[in-house]
């Protein structure tokens, strides 16, 4: 079955389930929300904002109290800025104009730009500000609320057009449409049947540093292509704190932890005590994973939507959340199963035509990166077109998919690299399981430490 048909079937099945005979409508006096959004991160807040701006009655549910910490580098690239609500002012901690790239601590080279490449934020402030915009648009927020499940049939569901959101304390909230934005371990995603094909472990430390150290990092980030297949590390400066993290495939927990420890030590930061140390699993959807079931949509991490190579998720959360909110409004207005199915399919098509294409290219890039990190390091540090592509993507003037589609050279290069990768050993769609080559250092060896180039 194609992914489109899978989504159609999921939508149709969910609505059919909701068609069980109920008592004829909601109980007298019981409020029915047009849209209930579960999860108040960037995806959920964006969905709530989009639905509220359309004039609908929106309830935003969040299990934590806001603001709350999230493991995240906090990089805001161009596509993220473009997806923010009207009038949103980013609470930037720093503006990045330079990137130092290195290959497992070697062959460091710094590339600089006269224009800002991207901004850095702290997630607690950023998320809280997004929620405030949703509230100003008319959404109602309830925090400290845990959703145990959603039901589209049964005694809790009064009619065919209603979804029951059952809370942990037994309370039932009714809605015409539900958006699941409750993170990578989503209960709403489980209801929809989201399937995941790539799971990675990210570890991060928030390290307060003296003013002299902070000044050395101001306006510059570090990206380290790591020792494990598909791994990399980062340093993001945020005032008097450095966000230092690494990410690698799940199942390499001990090795990923060693990588972070070695990385911090190499940076000369081992003597500073982290204010926060945390970890997080990122999950990418499979191509045929559903995005809806009946009157329930998923977006952001709950849908497994993020860029597979860099594991960048904020822009995917903001963009998919906005789309989910817009289509949740249409589903809330749908009067029958056929119309509900049509709107759910339209949402799936919108996601796949944009974010889905970007994810497909990201998977190919990850497969290349896992096999030939030295080649990519040499390209981005030694070839002006590669650096220009990186700058254009981070600024938002193009996307990874747009670059491959629009540049014959980029398309041919990626095709050539695809053919050079041996996937005969059962490597999955993300390139998992490829052993690094021994000649990576040779491929990047022409790059001398300390080289600087300005664009």
Coordinates of C-alpha atoms in Angstrom, one line a residue:
X1 CA 0.0 0.0 0.0
X2 CA 1.4 3.5 -0.9
X3 CA 1.9 6.0 1.9
X4 CA -0.9 8.1 0.5
X5 CA -3.3 5.1 0.7
X6 CA -2.0 4.3 4.1
X7 CA -2.9 7.8 5.3
X8 CA -6.3 7.5 3.6
X9 CA -7.0 4.2 5.2
X10 CA -6.0 5.5 8.6
X11 CA -8.2 8.5 8.2
X12 CA -11.1 6.5 7.0
X13 CA -10.7 3.8 9.7
X14 CA -10.6 6.4 12.4
X15 CA -13.8 8.1 11.2
X16 CA -15.5 4.8 10.8
X17 CA -14.7 4.0 14.4
X18 CA -16.1 7.4 15.4
X19 CA -19.3 6.4 13.7
X20 CA -20.4 4.1 16.6
X21 CA -23.8 5.2 17.8
X22 CA -23.6 7.6 20.7
X23 CA -26.2 9.2 22.8
X24 CA -26.9 11.8 20.2
X25 CA -24.5 14.6 21.1
X26 CA -22.5 16.0 24.0
X27 CA -24.0 16.1 27.4
X28 CA -25.9 19.3 28.2
X29 CA -23.5 22.0 29.3
X30 CA -20.4 20.0 28.3
X31 CA -18.1 22.2 26.2
X32 CA -16.9 20.9 22.8
X33 CA -13.7 22.5 21.6
X34 CA -13.1 23.0 17.9
X35 CA -9.5 21.9 18.2
X36 CA -7.6 20.4 21.2
X37 CA -3.8 20.5 20.9
X38 CA -1.8 18.1 23.0
X39 CA 1.7 19.4 23.8
X40 CA 2.9 23.0 24.1
X41 CA 6.3 22.8 22.4
X42 CA 7.0 24.6 19.1
X43 CA 4.8 22.2 17.1
X44 CA 1.9 22.4 19.5
X45 CA 2.1 26.1 20.1
X46 CA 2.2 26.7 16.3
X47 CA -0.8 24.5 15.7
X48 CA -2.8 26.2 18.5
X49 CA -1.8 29.6 17.1
X50 CA -2.9 28.7 13.5
X51 CA -6.2 27.3 14.6
X52 CA -6.9 30.3 17.0
X53 CA -6.0 32.9 14.4
X54 CA -8.7 31.2 12.2
X55 CA -11.2 32.1 14.9
X56 CA -11.7 28.6 16.3
X57 CA -12.1 27.6 20.0
X58 CA -8.7 26.1 20.8
X59 CA -7.5 24.3 24.0
X60 CA -3.8 23.7 24.4
X61 CA -2.8 21.0 26.9
X62 CA 0.7 20.7 28.4
X63 CA 1.8 18.2 31.1
X64 CA 4.6 20.4 32.4
X65 CA 4.5 23.8 33.9
X66 CA 6.0 26.5 31.7
X67 CA 8.7 27.5 31.1
X68 CA 10.5 24.1 31.2
X69 CA 13.9 22.9 29.9
X70 CA 14.2 20.9 26.8
X71 CA 17.3 19.1 25.5
X72 CA 18.0 21.1 22.3
X73 CA 20.9 23.0 20.8
X74 CA 18.6 25.9 20.2
X75 CA 19.7 26.9 16.6
X76 CA 17.1 28.9 14.7
X77 CA 17.7 28.7 11.0
X78 CA 15.9 30.5 8.2
X79 CA 13.0 28.1 7.8
X80 CA 12.3 28.4 11.5
X81 CA 12.2 32.2 11.4
X82 CA 9.9 32.1 8.4
X83 CA 7.4 29.9 10.2
X84 CA 7.1 32.1 13.3
X85 CA 3.8 33.9 14.1
X86 CA 3.4 37.5 12.9
X87 CA 5.2 39.9 15.2
X88 CA 7.2 37.3 17.0
X89 CA 10.5 38.7 18.2
X90 CA 13.2 36.0 18.7
X91 CA 14.8 36.0 22.2
X92 CA 18.2 35.5 20.7
X93 CA 21.2 34.8 22.9
X94 CA 23.7 35.1 20.1
X95 CA 23.9 35.7 16.4
X96 CA 26.2 33.3 14.5
X97 CA 28.5 34.6 11.8
X98 CA 31.2 32.0 11.9
X99 CA 31.4 28.2 12.0
X100 CA 34.4 26.1 12.9
X101 CA 34.3 22.6 11.4
X102 CA 36.5 19.7 12.5
X103 CA 36.8 16.0 11.9
X104 CA 36.8 14.3 15.3
X105 CA 38.9 17.0 16.8
X106 CA 41.3 17.4 13.7
X107 CA 41.6 19.5 10.6
X108 CA 39.8 22.4 12.1
X109 CA 38.8 25.2 9.8
X110 CA 36.6 28.3 10.4
X111 CA 34.4 29.8 7.8
X112 CA 33.0 33.2 8.3
X113 CA 30.1 35.2 6.9
X114 CA 29.4 38.9 6.9
X115 CA 25.7 38.2 7.2
X116 CA 24.1 36.3 10.1
X117 CA 23.9 32.6 9.4
X118 CA 21.5 31.7 12.2
X119 CA 20.5 32.6 15.7
X120 CA 20.7 30.8 19.0
X121 CA 17.9 30.7 21.6
X122 CA 17.2 29.0 25.0
X123 CA 14.2 26.8 24.6
X124 CA 12.4 27.7 27.9
X125 CA 12.0 31.3 26.8
X126 CA 11.4 30.5 23.1
X127 CA 8.7 28.0 23.9
X128 CA 7.0 30.2 26.4
X129 CA 6.9 33.1 24.0
X130 CA 5.3 30.9 21.3
X131 CA 2.6 29.8 23.7
X132 CA 2.0 33.4 24.7
X133 CA 1.3 34.2 21.0
X134 CA -1.1 31.3 20.8
X135 CA -2.9 32.7 23.8
X136 CA -3.1 36.2 22.5
X137 CA -4.6 34.7 19.3
X138 CA -7.4 33.2 21.5
X139 CA -6.1 29.7 22.5
X140 CA -6.7 28.6 26.1
X141 CA -3.8 27.0 27.9
X142 CA -3.9 24.3 30.6
X143 CA -0.6 23.1 32.1
X144 CA 0.1 20.3 34.5
X145 CA -2.3 18.1 32.5
X146 CA -1.4 14.6 31.3
X147 CA -3.3 13.0 28.5
X148 CA -3.7 9.3 28.9
X149 CA -5.4 8.5 25.6
X150 CA -7.8 9.7 22.9
X151 CA -10.9 7.8 21.8
X152 CA -12.8 8.1 18.6
X153 CA -15.5 5.5 19.5
X154 CA -17.1 4.1 22.6
X155 CA -19.3 5.5 25.4
X156 CA -17.1 8.6 25.9
X157 CA -17.7 9.8 22.4
X158 CA -21.1 11.4 22.0
X159 CA -21.3 11.5 18.2
X160 CA -19.6 11.0 14.9
X161 CA -18.0 14.4 14.8
X162 CA -16.3 14.3 18.2
X163 CA -13.1 13.0 19.7
X164 CA -12.7 12.3 23.4
X165 CA -9.4 13.3 25.0
X166 CA -9.1 11.4 28.3
X167 CA -6.9 12.9 31.0
X168 CA -4.9 11.0 33.6
X169 CA -7.3 12.2 36.4
X170 CA -10.3 10.7 34.5
X171 CA -11.6 14.0 33.1
X172 CA -12.8 13.8 29.4
X173 CA -12.3 16.8 27.1
X174 CA -14.3 16.8 23.8
X175 CA -13.1 18.2 20.5
X176 CA -14.0 18.2 16.8
X177 CA -10.4 17.7 15.9
X178 CA -7.2 16.8 17.9
X179 CA -3.6 17.7 17.1
X180 CA -0.9 15.5 18.7
X181 CA 2.3 17.4 19.4
X182 CA 3.3 15.6 22.5
X183 CA 6.9 14.8 21.7
X184 CA 8.9 11.9 20.4
X185 CA 7.3 9.4 22.9
X186 CA 3.9 10.6 21.8
X187 CA 0.7 8.8 23.1
X188 CA -1.2 10.5 20.3
X189 CA 1.3 9.2 17.8
X190 CA 0.8 5.7 19.2
X191 CA -3.0 6.2 18.6
X192 CA -2.4 7.3 15.0
X193 CA 0.1 4.4 14.4
X194 CA 3.2 6.5 13.7
X195 CA 6.1 4.2 12.6
X196 CA 9.7 5.2 13.2
X197 CA 12.7 4.1 11.2
X198 CA 15.6 6.1 12.7
X199 CA 16.2 6.7 16.4
X200 CA 19.2 8.7 17.7
X201 CA 20.5 9.6 21.2
X202 CA 21.4 13.2 21.9
X203 CA 23.4 14.1 25.0
X204 CA 23.9 17.7 26.1
X205 CA 25.5 19.9 28.8
X206 CA 24.8 23.5 29.6
X207 CA 28.1 24.8 30.9
X208 CA 28.4 28.2 32.5
X209 CA 31.8 29.8 31.7
X210 CA 33.7 32.9 32.7
X211 CA 33.3 36.1 30.6
X212 CA 36.8 35.6 29.0
X213 CA 35.8 32.1 27.7
X214 CA 32.4 33.3 26.6
X215 CA 34.0 36.2 24.6
X216 CA 36.1 33.7 22.7
X217 CA 33.0 31.9 21.5
X218 CA 30.8 34.9 20.8
X219 CA 29.2 34.7 17.3
X220 CA 30.9 31.4 16.5
X221 CA 29.7 27.8 16.7
X222 CA 31.7 24.6 16.5
X223 CA 30.6 21.5 14.6
X224 CA 32.7 18.3 15.1
X225 CA 32.1 15.3 12.8
X226 CA 32.3 12.6 15.4
X227 CA 34.0 9.1 15.7
X228 CA 30.8 7.1 15.5
X229 CA 28.9 6.5 12.2
X230 CA 26.6 9.5 11.7
X231 CA 27.6 11.2 14.9
X232 CA 28.6 14.8 15.4
X233 CA 29.1 17.3 18.3
X234 CA 28.4 21.0 18.6
X235 CA 29.2 24.0 20.8
X236 CA 26.5 26.8 20.7
X237 CA 27.4 30.0 22.7
X238 CA 24.5 31.6 24.6
X239 CA 25.9 34.5 26.6
X240 CA 27.7 33.2 29.7
X241 CA 26.7 29.6 28.9
X242 CA 28.0 27.2 26.3
X243 CA 25.5 24.5 25.1
X244 CA 27.7 21.5 24.3
X245 CA 26.2 18.3 22.9
X246 CA 26.7 15.2 20.7
X247 CA 24.3 12.9 18.9
X248 CA 24.7 9.4 17.5
X249 CA 22.6 6.3 16.7
X250 CA 20.6 4.8 19.5
X251 CA 22.2 1.6 20.8
X252 CA 25.6 3.3 21.2
X253 CA 24.9 4.9 24.6
X254 CA 28.2 4.2 26.3
X255 CA 30.2 5.2 23.2
X256 CA 28.1 8.4 22.8
X257 CA 28.7 9.3 26.5
X258 CA 32.4 8.8 26.0
X259 CA 32.3 11.0 22.9
X260 CA 30.7 13.8 24.9
X261 CA 33.2 13.5 27.7
X262 CA 36.2 13.4 25.3
X263 CA 34.7 16.3 23.4
X264 CA 34.3 18.5 26.5
X265 CA 37.8 17.6 27.6
X266 CA 39.3 18.5 24.1
X267 CA 37.6 21.9 24.3
X268 CA 39.2 22.6 27.7
X269 CA 35.8 22.8 29.4
X270 CA 36.2 19.8 31.7
X271 CA 37.0 22.0 34.7
X272 CA 33.6 23.7 34.5
X273 CA 30.6 22.1 36.2
X274 CA 27.5 21.9 33.9
X275 CA 24.4 23.6 35.2
X276 CA 22.3 21.0 33.4
X277 CA 23.2 17.6 31.8
X278 CA 20.5 15.9 29.8
X279 CA 19.7 13.4 27.1
X280 CA 16.9 12.9 24.5
X281 CA 15.9 10.5 21.8
X282 CA 15.1 11.8 18.4
X283 CA 12.9 9.7 16.1
X284 CA 12.4 9.9 12.3
X285 CA 9.2 8.6 10.7
X286 CA 9.3 6.0 7.9
X287 CA 8.0 7.0 4.5
X288 CA 4.8 5.1 4.9
X289 CA 4.0 6.2 8.5
X290 CA 0.5 7.7 8.8
X291 CA 0.0 11.3 9.8
X292 CA -3.6 11.1 10.8
X293 CA -6.3 8.8 12.0
X294 CA -9.9 10.0 11.8
X295 CA -10.1 13.5 13.3
X296 CA -6.7 13.2 14.9
X297 CA -3.5 14.6 13.3
X298 CA 0.1 14.5 14.5
X299 CA 2.9 16.9 13.8
X300 CA 6.5 17.7 14.9
X301 CA 8.3 15.1 17.0
X302 CA 5.0 13.2 17.6
X303 CA 4.9 12.5 13.9
X304 CA 8.6 11.7 13.6
X305 CA 9.2 14.8 11.5
X306 CA 12.8 16.1 11.6
X307 CA 15.8 16.3 9.3
X308 CA 17.5 12.9 9.4
X309 CA 21.1 14.1 8.8
X310 CA 21.4 17.0 11.2
X311 CA 18.4 15.9 13.3
X312 CA 17.3 19.5 13.2
X313 CA 13.7 19.6 14.5
X314 CA 12.6 23.1 15.4
X315 CA 11.9 24.2 11.8
X316 CA 10.1 20.9 11.2
X317 CA 8.0 21.4 14.3
X318 CA 7.1 25.0 13.5
X319 CA 6.2 24.2 9.9
X320 CA 4.3 21.0 10.5
X321 CA 2.5 22.5 13.5
X322 CA 1.2 25.4 11.5
X323 CA 0.0 23.0 8.8
X324 CA -1.6 20.8 11.4
X325 CA -3.5 23.7 12.9
X326 CA -4.8 24.9 9.6
X327 CA -6.0 21.4 8.6
X328 CA -7.4 20.7 12.1
X329 CA -9.7 23.7 11.5
X330 CA -11.0 22.1 8.3
X331 CA -11.4 18.7 10.0
X332 CA -13.4 20.4 12.8
X333 CA -15.7 21.8 10.2
X334 CA -16.1 18.4 8.3
X335 CA -19.6 17.1 8.6
X336 CA -19.0 13.5 7.5
X337 CA -16.4 10.8 7.1
X338 CA -15.8 11.6 3.4
X339 CA -14.9 15.2 4.1
X340 CA -12.8 14.3 7.1
X341 CA -10.9 11.8 5.0
X342 CA -10.4 14.4 2.3
X343 CA -9.0 17.0 4.7
X344 CA -6.7 14.4 6.4
X345 CA -5.3 13.4 3.0
X346 CA -4.7 17.1 2.1
X347 CA -2.7 17.5 5.3
X348 CA -0.6 14.4 4.5
X349 CA 0.0 15.6 1.0
X350 CA 1.1 19.1 2.3
X351 CA 3.5 17.5 4.7
X352 CA 5.0 15.1 2.2
X353 CA 5.3 17.6 -0.6
X354 CA 7.5 19.9 1.6
X355 CA 9.0 18.3 4.7
X356 CA 8.8 14.8 3.3
X357 CA 11.0 15.7 0.3
X358 CA 13.5 17.4 2.7
X359 CA 13.6 14.2 4.8
X360 CA 14.2 12.0 1.8
X361 CA 17.3 14.1 0.8
X362 CA 18.4 14.2 4.5
X363 CA 18.3 10.4 4.6
X364 CA 20.6 10.3 1.5
X365 CA 22.9 12.8 3.1
X366 CA 23.1 10.8 6.3
X367 CA 24.0 7.7 4.4
X368 CA 26.8 9.5 2.7
X369 CA 27.9 11.1 6.0
X370 CA 28.0 7.8 7.9
X371 CA 30.2 6.4 5.2
X372 CA 32.4 9.3 4.2
X373 CA 32.5 12.1 6.9
X374 CA 35.9 13.1 5.8
X375 CA 34.7 13.7 2.2
X376 CA 31.9 16.0 3.4
X377 CA 34.3 17.8 5.8
X378 CA 36.7 18.4 3.0
X379 CA 34.0 19.7 0.7
X380 CA 32.4 22.1 3.2
X381 CA 35.7 23.5 4.4
X382 CA 37.5 23.5 1.0
X383 CA 34.9 24.2 -1.7
X384 CA 33.2 27.6 -1.9
X385 CA 30.0 26.2 -3.5
X386 CA 29.6 23.7 -0.6
X387 CA 30.1 26.5 2.0
X388 CA 27.7 28.7 0.0
X389 CA 25.1 25.9 0.1
X390 CA 25.5 25.6 3.9
X391 CA 25.0 29.4 4.3
X392 CA 22.0 29.5 2.0
X393 CA 20.3 26.6 3.9
X394 CA 20.9 28.1 7.4
X395 CA 19.8 31.5 6.3
X396 CA 16.6 30.1 4.7
X397 CA 17.1 31.1 1.1
X398 CA 16.9 27.5 0.1
X399 CA 16.4 24.0 1.7
X400 CA 18.5 20.9 1.4
X401 CA 15.9 19.4 -1.0
X402 CA 15.6 22.7 -2.9
X403 CA 19.3 22.8 -3.4
X404 CA 19.4 19.3 -4.8
X405 CA 16.4 19.9 -7.1
X406 CA 17.7 23.3 -8.3
X407 CA 21.4 22.5 -8.8
X408 CA 22.3 20.0 -11.4
X409 CA 25.8 19.8 -9.9
X410 CA 24.5 19.0 -6.4
X411 CA 22.1 16.4 -7.8
X412 CA 24.8 14.7 -9.8
X413 CA 27.2 14.7 -6.9
X414 CA 24.7 13.2 -4.5
X415 CA 23.8 10.5 -7.1
X416 CA 27.5 9.7 -7.5
X417 CA 28.0 9.4 -3.8
X418 CA 24.9 7.2 -3.5
X419 CA 26.4 4.8 -6.0
X420 CA 29.7 4.7 -4.2
X421 CA 28.1 3.6 -0.9
X422 CA 27.9 -0.2 -0.4
X423 CA 24.5 -1.0 1.1
X424 CA 24.8 -4.8 0.6
X425 CA 25.2 -5.4 4.3
X426 CA 21.6 -4.8 5.2
X427 CA 21.9 -1.1 5.7
X428 CA 18.6 0.6 6.4
X429 CA 17.1 3.6 4.7
X430 CA 19.1 5.9 6.9
X431 CA 22.4 4.2 6.2
X432 CA 22.6 2.7 9.6
X433 CA 25.3 0.1 10.1
X434 CA 28.0 1.4 7.7
X435 CA 31.5 1.1 9.0
X436 CA 33.7 4.2 8.6
X437 CA 36.5 4.0 6.1
X438 CA 40.1 4.1 7.3
X439 CA 41.2 6.7 4.8
X440 CA 38.9 9.5 6.1
X441 CA 41.9 11.4 7.4
X442 CA 43.5 11.2 4.0
X443 CA 40.4 12.7 2.4
X444 CA 40.5 15.7 4.8
X445 CA 44.2 15.9 5.4
X446 CA 44.7 18.9 3.0
X447 CA 42.8 21.1 5.4
X448 CA 45.2 22.7 7.9
X449 CA 44.2 23.6 11.4
X450 CA 43.4 27.3 11.9
X451 CA 42.6 28.0 8.2
X452 CA 40.1 30.8 7.9
X453 CA 38.0 31.8 4.9
X454 CA 35.5 34.6 4.7
X455 CA 32.4 34.7 2.4

